[in-house]
CSV table of C-alpha atoms in Angstrom, one decimal:
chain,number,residue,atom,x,y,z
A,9,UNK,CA,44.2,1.9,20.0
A,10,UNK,CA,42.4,-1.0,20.0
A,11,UNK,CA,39.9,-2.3,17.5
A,12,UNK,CA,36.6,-3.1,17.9
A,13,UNK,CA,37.1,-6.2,15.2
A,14,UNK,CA,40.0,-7.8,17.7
A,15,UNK,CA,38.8,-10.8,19.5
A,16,UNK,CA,38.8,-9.5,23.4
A,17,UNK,CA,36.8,-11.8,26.1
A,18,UNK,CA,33.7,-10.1,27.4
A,19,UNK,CA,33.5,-10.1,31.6
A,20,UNK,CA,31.1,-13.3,30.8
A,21,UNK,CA,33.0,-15.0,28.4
A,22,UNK,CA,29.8,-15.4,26.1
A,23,UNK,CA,29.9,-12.5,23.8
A,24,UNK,CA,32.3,-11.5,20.5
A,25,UNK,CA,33.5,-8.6,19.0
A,26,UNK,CA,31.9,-6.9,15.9
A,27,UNK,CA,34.6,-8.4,13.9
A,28,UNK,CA,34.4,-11.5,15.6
A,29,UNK,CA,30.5,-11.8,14.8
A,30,UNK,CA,30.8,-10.2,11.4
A,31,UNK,CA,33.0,-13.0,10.4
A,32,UNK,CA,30.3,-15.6,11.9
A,33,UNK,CA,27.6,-14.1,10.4
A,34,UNK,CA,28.9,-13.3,7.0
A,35,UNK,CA,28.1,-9.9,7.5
A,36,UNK,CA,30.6,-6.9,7.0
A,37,UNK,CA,31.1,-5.0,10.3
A,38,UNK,CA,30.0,-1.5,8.3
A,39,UNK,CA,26.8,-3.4,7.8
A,40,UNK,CA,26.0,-4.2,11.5
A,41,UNK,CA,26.9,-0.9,12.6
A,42,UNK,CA,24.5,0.3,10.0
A,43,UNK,CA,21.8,-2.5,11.2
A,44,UNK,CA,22.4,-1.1,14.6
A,45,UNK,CA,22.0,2.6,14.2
A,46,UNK,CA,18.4,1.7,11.9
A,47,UNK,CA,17.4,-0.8,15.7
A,48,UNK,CA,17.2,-3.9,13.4
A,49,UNK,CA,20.2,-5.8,15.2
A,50,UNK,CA,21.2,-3.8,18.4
A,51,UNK,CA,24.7,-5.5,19.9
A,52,UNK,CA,24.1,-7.2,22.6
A,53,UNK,CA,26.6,-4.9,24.8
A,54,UNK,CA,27.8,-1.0,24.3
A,55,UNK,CA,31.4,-0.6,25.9
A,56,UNK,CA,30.5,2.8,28.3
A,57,UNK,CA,33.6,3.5,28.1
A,58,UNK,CA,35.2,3.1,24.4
A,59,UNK,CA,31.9,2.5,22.5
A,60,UNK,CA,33.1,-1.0,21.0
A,61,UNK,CA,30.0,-3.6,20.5
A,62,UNK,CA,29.7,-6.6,21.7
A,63,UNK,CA,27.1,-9.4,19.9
A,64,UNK,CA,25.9,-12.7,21.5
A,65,UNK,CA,26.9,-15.7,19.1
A,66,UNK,CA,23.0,-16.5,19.8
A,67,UNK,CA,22.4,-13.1,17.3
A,68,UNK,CA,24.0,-15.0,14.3
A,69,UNK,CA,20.6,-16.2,13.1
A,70,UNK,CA,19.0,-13.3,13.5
A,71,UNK,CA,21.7,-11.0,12.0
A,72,UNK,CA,21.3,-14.0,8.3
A,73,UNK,CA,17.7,-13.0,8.5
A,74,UNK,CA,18.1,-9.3,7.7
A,75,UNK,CA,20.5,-10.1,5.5
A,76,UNK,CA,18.4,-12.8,3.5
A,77,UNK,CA,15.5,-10.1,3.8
A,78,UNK,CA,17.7,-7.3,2.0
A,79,UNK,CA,18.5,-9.7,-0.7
A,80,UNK,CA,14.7,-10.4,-1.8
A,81,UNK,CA,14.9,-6.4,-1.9
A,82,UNK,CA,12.4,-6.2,1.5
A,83,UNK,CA,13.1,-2.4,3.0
A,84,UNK,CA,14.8,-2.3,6.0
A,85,UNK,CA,11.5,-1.0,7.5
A,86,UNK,CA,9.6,-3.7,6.8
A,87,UNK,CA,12.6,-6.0,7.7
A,88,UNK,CA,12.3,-4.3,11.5
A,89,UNK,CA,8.9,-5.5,12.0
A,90,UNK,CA,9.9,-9.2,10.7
A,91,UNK,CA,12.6,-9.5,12.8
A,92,UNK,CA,10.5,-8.6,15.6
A,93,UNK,CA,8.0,-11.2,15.0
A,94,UNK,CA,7.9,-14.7,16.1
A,95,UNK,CA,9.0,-17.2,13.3
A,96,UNK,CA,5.4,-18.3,12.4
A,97,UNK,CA,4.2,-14.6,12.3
A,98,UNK,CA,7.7,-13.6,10.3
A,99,UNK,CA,6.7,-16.0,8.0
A,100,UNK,CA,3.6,-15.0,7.1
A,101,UNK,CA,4.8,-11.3,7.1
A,102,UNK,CA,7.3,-12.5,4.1
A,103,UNK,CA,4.5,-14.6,2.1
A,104,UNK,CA,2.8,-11.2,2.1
A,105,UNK,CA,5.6,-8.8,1.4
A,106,UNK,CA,6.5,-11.5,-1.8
A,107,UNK,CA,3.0,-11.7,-2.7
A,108,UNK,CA,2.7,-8.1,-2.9
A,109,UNK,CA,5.8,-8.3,-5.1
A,110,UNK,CA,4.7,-10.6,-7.1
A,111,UNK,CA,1.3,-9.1,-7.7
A,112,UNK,CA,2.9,-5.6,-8.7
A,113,UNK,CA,5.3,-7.5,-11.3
A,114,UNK,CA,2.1,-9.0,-12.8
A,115,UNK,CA,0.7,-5.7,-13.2
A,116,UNK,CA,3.4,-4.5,-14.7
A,117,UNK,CA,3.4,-7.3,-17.1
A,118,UNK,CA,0.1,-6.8,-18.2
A,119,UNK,CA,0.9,-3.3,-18.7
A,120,UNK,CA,3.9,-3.9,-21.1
A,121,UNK,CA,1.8,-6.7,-23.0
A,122,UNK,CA,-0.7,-4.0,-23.7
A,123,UNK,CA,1.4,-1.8,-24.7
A,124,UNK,CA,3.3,-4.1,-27.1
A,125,UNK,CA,0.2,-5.0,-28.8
A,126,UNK,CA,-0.9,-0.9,-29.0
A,127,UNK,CA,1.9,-0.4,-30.3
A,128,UNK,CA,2.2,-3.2,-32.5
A,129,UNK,CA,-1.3,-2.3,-33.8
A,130,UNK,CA,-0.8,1.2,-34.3
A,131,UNK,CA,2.2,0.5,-36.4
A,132,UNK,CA,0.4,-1.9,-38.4
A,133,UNK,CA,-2.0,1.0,-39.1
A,134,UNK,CA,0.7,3.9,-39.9
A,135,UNK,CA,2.5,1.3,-42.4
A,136,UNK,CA,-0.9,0.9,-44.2
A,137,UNK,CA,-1.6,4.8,-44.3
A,138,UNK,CA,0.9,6.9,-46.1
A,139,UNK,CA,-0.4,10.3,-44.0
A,140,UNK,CA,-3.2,11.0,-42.2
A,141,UNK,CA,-4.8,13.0,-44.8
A,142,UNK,CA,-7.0,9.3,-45.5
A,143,UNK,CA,-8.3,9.0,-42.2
A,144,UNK,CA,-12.0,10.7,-42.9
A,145,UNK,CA,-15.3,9.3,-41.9
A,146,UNK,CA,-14.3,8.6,-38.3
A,147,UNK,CA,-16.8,8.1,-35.8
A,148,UNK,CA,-16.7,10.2,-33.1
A,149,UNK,CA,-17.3,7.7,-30.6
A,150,UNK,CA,-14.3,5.2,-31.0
A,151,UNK,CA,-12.3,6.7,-33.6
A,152,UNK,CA,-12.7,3.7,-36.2
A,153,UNK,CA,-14.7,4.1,-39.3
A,154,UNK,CA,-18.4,3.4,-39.3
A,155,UNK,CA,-18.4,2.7,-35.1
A,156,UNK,CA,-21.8,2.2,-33.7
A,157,UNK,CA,-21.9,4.9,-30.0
A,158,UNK,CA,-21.9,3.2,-27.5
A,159,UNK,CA,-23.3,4.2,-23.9
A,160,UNK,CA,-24.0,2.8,-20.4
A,161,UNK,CA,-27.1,2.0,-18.5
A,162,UNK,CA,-26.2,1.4,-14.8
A,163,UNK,CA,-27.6,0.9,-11.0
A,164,UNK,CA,-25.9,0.2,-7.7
A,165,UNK,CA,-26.9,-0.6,-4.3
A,166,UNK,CA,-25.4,-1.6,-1.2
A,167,UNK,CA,-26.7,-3.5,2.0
A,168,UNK,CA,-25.6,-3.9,5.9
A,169,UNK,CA,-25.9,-7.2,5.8
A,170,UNK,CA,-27.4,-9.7,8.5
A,171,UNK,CA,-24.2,-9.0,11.1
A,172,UNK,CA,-22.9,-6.1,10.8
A,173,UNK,CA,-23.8,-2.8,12.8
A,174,UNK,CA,-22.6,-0.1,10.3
A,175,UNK,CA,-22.2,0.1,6.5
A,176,UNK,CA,-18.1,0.8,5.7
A,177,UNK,CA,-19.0,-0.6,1.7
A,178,UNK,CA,-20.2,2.6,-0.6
A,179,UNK,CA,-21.0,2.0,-4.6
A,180,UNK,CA,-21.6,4.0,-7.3
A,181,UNK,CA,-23.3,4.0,-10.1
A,182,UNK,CA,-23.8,7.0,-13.5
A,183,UNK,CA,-23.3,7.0,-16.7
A,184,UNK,CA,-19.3,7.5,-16.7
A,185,UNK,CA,-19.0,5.8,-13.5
A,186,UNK,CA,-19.3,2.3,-12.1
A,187,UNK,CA,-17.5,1.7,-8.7
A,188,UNK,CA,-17.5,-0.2,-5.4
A,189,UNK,CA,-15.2,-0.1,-2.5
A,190,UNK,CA,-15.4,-1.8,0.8
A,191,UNK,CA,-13.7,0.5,3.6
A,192,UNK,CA,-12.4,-1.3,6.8
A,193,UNK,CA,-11.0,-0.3,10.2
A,194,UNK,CA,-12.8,2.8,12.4
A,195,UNK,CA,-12.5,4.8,9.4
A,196,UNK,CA,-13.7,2.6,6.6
A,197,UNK,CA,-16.8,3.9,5.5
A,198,UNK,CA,-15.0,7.2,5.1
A,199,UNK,CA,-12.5,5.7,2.9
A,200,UNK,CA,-14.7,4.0,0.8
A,201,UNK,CA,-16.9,7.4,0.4
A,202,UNK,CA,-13.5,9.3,-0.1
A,203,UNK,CA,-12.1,7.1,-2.9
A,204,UNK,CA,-15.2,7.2,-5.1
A,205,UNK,CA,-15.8,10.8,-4.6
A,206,UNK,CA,-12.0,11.0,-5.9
A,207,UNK,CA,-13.4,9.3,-8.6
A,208,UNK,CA,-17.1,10.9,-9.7
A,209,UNK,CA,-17.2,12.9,-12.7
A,210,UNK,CA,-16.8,16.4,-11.1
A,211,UNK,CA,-13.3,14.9,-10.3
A,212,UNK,CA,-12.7,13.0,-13.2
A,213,UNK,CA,-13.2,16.0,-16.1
A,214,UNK,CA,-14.9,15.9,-19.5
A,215,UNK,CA,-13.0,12.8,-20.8
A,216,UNK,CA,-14.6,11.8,-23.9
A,217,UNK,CA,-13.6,9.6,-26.9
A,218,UNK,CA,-10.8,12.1,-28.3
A,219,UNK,CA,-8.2,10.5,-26.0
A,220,UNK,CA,-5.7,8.0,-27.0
A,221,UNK,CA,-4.8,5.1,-25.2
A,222,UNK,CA,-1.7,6.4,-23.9
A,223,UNK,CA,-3.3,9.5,-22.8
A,224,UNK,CA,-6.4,7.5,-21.0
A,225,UNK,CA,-3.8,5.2,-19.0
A,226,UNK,CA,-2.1,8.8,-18.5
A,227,UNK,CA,-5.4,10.1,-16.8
A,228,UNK,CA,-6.4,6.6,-15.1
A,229,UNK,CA,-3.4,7.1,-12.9
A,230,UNK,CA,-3.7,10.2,-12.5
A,231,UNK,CA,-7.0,9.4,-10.7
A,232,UNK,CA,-5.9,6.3,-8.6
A,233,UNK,CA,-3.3,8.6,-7.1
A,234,UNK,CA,-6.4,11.3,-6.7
A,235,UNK,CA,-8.2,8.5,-4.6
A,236,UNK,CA,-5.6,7.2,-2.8
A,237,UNK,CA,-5.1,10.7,-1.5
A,238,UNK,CA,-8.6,11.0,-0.6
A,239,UNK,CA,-8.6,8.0,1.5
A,240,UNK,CA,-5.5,9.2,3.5
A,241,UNK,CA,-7.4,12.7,3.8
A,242,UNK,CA,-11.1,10.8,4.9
A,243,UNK,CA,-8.6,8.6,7.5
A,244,UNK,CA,-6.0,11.6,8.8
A,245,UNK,CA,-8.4,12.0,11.9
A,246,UNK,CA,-9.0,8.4,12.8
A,247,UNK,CA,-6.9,7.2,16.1
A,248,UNK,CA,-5.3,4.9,14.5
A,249,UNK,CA,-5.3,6.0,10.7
A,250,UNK,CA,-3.0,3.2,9.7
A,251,UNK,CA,-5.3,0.9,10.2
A,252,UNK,CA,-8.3,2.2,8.1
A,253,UNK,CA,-8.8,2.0,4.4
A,254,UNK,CA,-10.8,0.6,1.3
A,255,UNK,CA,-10.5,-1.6,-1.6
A,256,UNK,CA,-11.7,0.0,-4.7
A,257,UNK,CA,-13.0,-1.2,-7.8
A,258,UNK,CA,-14.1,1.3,-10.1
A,259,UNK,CA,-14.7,1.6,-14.0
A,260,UNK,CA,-14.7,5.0,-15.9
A,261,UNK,CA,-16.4,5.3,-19.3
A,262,UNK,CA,-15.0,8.0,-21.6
A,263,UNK,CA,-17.7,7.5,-24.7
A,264,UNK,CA,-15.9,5.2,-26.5
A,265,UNK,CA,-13.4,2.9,-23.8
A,266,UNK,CA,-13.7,1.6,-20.1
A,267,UNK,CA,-10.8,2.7,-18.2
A,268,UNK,CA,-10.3,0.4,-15.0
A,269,UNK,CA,-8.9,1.1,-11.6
A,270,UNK,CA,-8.4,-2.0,-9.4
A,271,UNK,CA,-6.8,-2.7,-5.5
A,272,UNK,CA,-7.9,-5.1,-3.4
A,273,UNK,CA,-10.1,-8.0,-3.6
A,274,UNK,CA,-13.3,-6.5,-4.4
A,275,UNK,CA,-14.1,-7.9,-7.9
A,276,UNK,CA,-15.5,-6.7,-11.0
A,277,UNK,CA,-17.1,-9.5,-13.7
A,278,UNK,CA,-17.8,-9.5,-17.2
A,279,UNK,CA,-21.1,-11.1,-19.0
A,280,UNK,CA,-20.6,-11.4,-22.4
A,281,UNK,CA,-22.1,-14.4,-25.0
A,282,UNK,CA,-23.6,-16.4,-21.7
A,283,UNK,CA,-20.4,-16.6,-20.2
A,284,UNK,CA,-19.3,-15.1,-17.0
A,285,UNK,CA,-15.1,-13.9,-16.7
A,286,UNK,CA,-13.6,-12.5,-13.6
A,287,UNK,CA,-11.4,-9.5,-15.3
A,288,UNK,CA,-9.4,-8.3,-11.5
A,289,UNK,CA,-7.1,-10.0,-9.6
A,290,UNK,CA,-7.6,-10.2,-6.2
A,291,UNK,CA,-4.9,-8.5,-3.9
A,292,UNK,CA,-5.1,-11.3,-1.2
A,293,UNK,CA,-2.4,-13.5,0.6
A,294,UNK,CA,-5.4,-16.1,-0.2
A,295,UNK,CA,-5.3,-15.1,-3.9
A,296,UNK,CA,-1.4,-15.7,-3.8
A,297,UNK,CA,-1.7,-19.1,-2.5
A,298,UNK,CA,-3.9,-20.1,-5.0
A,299,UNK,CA,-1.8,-18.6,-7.4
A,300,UNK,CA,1.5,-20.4,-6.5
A,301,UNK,CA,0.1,-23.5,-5.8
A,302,UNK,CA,-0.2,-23.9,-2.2
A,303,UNK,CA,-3.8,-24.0,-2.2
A,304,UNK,CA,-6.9,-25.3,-4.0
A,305,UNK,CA,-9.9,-22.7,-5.1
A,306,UNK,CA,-11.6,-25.2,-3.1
A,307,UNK,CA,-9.4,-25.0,0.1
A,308,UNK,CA,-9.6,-21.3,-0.6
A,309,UNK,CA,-13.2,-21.4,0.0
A,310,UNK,CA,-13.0,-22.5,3.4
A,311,UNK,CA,-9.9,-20.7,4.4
A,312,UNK,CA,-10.0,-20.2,7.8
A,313,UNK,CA,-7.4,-17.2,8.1
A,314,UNK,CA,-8.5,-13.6,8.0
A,315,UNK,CA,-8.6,-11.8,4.6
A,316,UNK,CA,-5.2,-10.1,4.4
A,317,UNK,CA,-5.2,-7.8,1.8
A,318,UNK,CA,-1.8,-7.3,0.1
A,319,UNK,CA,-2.8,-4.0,-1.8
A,320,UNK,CA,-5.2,-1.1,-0.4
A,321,UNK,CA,-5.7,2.2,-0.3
A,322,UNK,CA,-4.7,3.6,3.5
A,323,UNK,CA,-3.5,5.9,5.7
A,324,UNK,CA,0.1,7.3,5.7
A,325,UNK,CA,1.3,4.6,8.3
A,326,UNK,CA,1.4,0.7,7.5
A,327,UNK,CA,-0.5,-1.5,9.4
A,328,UNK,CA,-0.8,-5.0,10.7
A,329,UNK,CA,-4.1,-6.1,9.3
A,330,UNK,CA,-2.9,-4.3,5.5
A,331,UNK,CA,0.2,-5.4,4.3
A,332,UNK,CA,1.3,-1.9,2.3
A,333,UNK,CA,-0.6,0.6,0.9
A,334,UNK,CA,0.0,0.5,-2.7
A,335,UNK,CA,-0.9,1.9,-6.0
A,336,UNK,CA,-3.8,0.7,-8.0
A,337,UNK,CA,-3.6,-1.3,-11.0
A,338,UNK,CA,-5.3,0.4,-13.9
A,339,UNK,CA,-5.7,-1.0,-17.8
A,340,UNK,CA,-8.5,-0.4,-20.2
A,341,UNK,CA,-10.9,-2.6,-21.1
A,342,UNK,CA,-12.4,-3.6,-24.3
A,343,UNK,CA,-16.2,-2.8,-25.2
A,344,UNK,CA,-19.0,-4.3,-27.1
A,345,UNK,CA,-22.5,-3.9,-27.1
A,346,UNK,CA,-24.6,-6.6,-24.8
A,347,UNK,CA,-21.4,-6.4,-22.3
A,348,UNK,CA,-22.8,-6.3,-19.3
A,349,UNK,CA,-20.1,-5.7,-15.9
A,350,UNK,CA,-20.8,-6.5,-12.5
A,351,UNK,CA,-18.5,-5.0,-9.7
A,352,UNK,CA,-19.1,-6.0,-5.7
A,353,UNK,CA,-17.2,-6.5,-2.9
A,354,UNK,CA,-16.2,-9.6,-1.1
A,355,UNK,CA,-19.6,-9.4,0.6
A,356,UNK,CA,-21.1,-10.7,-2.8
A,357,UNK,CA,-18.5,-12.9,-3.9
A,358,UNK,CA,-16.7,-14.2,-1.0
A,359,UNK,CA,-20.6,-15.9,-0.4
A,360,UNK,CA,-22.1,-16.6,-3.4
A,361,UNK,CA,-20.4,-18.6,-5.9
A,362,UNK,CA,-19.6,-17.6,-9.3
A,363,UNK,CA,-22.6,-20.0,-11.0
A,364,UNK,CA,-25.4,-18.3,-8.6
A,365,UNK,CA,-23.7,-14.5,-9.6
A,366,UNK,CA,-23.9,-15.8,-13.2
A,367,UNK,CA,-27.4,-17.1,-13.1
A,368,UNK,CA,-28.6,-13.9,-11.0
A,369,UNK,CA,-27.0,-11.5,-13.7
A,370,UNK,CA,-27.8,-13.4,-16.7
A,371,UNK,CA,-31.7,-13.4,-16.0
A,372,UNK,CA,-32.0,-9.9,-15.0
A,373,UNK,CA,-33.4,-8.0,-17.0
A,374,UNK,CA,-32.4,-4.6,-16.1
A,375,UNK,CA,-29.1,-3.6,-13.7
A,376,UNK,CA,-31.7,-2.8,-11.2
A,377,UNK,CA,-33.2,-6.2,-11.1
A,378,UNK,CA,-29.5,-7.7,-11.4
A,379,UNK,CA,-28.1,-5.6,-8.5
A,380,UNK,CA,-31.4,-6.5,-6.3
A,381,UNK,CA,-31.0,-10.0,-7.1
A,382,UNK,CA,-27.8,-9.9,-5.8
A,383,UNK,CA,-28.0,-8.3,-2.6
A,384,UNK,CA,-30.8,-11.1,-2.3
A,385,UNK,CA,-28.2,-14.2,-2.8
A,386,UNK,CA,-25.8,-12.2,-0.2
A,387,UNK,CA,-28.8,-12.5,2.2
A,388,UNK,CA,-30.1,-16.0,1.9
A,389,UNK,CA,-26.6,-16.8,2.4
A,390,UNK,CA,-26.3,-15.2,5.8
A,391,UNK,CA,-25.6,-11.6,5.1
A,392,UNK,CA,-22.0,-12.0,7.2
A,393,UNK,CA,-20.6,-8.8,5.7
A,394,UNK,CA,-22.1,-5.5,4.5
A,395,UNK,CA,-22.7,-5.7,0.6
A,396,UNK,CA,-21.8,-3.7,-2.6
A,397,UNK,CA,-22.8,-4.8,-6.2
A,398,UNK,CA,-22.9,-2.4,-9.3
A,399,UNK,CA,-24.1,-3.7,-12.8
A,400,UNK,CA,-24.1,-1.9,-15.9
A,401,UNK,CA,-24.9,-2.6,-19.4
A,402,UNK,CA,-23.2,-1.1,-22.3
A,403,UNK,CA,-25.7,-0.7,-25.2
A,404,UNK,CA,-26.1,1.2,-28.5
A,405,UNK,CA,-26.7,5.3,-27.9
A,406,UNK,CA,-30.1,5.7,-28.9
């Protein structure tokens, strides 16, 4: 019988046997028949007859592409709407996927470097305590001796904007919650209502300052994954529910820590000793420029591509405009009293720059002042995109 890997001349002279174009393309022949059951590299010609393939030589490019896409661990999935693409749209499609990649492993990172310090602390801790029997006079608040309780005062408040025809950002704002989220597609304000209904109170349980670390970061997840649900829920009946979703920003107070759950490029700040600090990462193909040095903050600023978000929360199917639907980052934050957080969406940030969002939260004296100072820089600055901001102060229990 013959073999399909035996060099045979098609009727046009132009086109090699699987073996043949296995041996060009440096690929085995089991892994172009598997590339051609999965449609990523379909042969060129199907013997009728015997079944044997037939590839073009022209194919050989295309066939080192998937294979160069498997090796940076892309899934073959993702690799079938790359290879589809032209080259200056495939490229973009990798930046993203690696971006997303990238951004994941940095979360992860952070993740293990907080642990290692927990950890680290905690031992320090057992090694100077023989039992537990010594560990009296604990405030109930934090868990350390002679803690001050702590609470938060908070407000929120959203606005269309000077373009927009509908409202798709929601925010939140109570006294175990902070959260914004900025929904996009035909069912983004549904999204962004979903995901912080996912995460109100009701949802979230009687948390309260008996939980370790370990078991907050346990329950932090355990609501990203509770809003991420919602959102494919709010989107199921959309037309196209792929391509509607929500970043979501969102802080959780148990009574003695801030838990936060971040994805996206909605932003939440940090006042504390006159200072202004950024404390997310955005989820952006923008972002991962900046961050591998192919472009300035200042070039950012004027970027003239659309916002590509590498992480959101979405509907079951992938889509163009959202790279992958991904979990959320979540860590916990540190507290003090005079902290005072500001979360928005790009609405605020992408047109206000950080000194104005400073100077507007510094001399506010309440969050309500701060979040209608806010929604007022978003305006004088052309109001091009509806507008979340929520602000919240974290002062001494009274």
């Amino acid at each position: 019988m013959e073999r399909e890997g035996r060099a045979v001349g098609a009727a046009s002279g132009e086109l090699v046997t699987i073996g043949e174009f296995a041996r060009l393309s440096r690929l085995s022949a089991k892994a172009l028949r598997r590339y051609d059951e999965l449609g990523l590299l379909p042969p060129a010609l199907v013997d009728p007859v015997n079944g044997y393939r037939y590839y073009d030589p022209a194919q050989v490019e295309g066939a080192r592409l998937v294979a160069w896409l498997r090796r940076i661990g892309m899934p073959l999935s993702r690799i079938g709407r790359v290879v589809a693409l032209d080259a200056g749209a495939a490229a973009v499609e990798i930046r993203a996927y690696w971006a997303r990649v990238e951004a994941e492993t940095a979360a992860r990172r952070d993740l293990a470097m907080y642990l290692v310090g927990h950890l680290s602390a905690e031992g320090r801790t057992m090694s100077r305590m023989p039992d537990n029997t010594e560990n009296t006079g604990t405030s109930e608040n934090t868990g350390d001796p002679g803690a001050v309780p702590l609470a938060i005062r908070c407000a929120a408040l959203t606005d269309i904007g000077a373009v927009r025809t509908a409202n798709q950002d929601a925010a939140f704002a109570g006294p175990r919650l902070l959260a914004v989220a900025d929904g996009f597609g035909e069912g983004g304000a549904e999204a962004s209502a979903a995901a912080i209904e996912a995460l109100k109170p009701s949802a979230w349980g009687a948390r309260d300052g008996a939980l370790s670390a370990a078991e907050l970061l346990n329950a932090l997840e355990d609501t990203a994954d509770s809003a991420a649900r919602a959102v494919r829920d709010a989107v199921a009946p959309c037309a196209a529910p792929d391509g509607s979703g929500t970043t979501l920003t969102a802080m959780l107070w148990t009574g003695s820590r801030l838990g936060l759950v971040h994805i996206g490029d909605s932003r939440a700040y940090l006042l504390r000793g006159g200072e202004l600090f950024r404390i997310t990462h955005d989820h952006s193909l923008v972002q991962s420029m900046i961050d591998d040095g192919s472009l300035s903050r200042e070039e950012a600023a004027s970027h003239p591509g659309p916002a590509l978000l590498l992480k959101a929360l979405v509907g079951e199917a992938r889509s163009a405009g959202v790279a992958v639907a991904c979990r959320a980052d979540v860590r916990l934050q540190e507290v003090a009293a005079g902290d005072r957080y500001l979360l928005c969406s790009d609405g605020l940030s992408a047109v206000v720059d950080e000194a104005d969002l400073r100077a507007a939260v510094f001399a506010s004296d309440t969050p309500e002042e701060a979040v209608r100072r806010l929604v007022g820089l978003a305006r004088e600055a052309g109001g091009p995109d509806n507008v979340a901001c929520a602000v919240a102060d974290v002062v001494v229990e009274a």
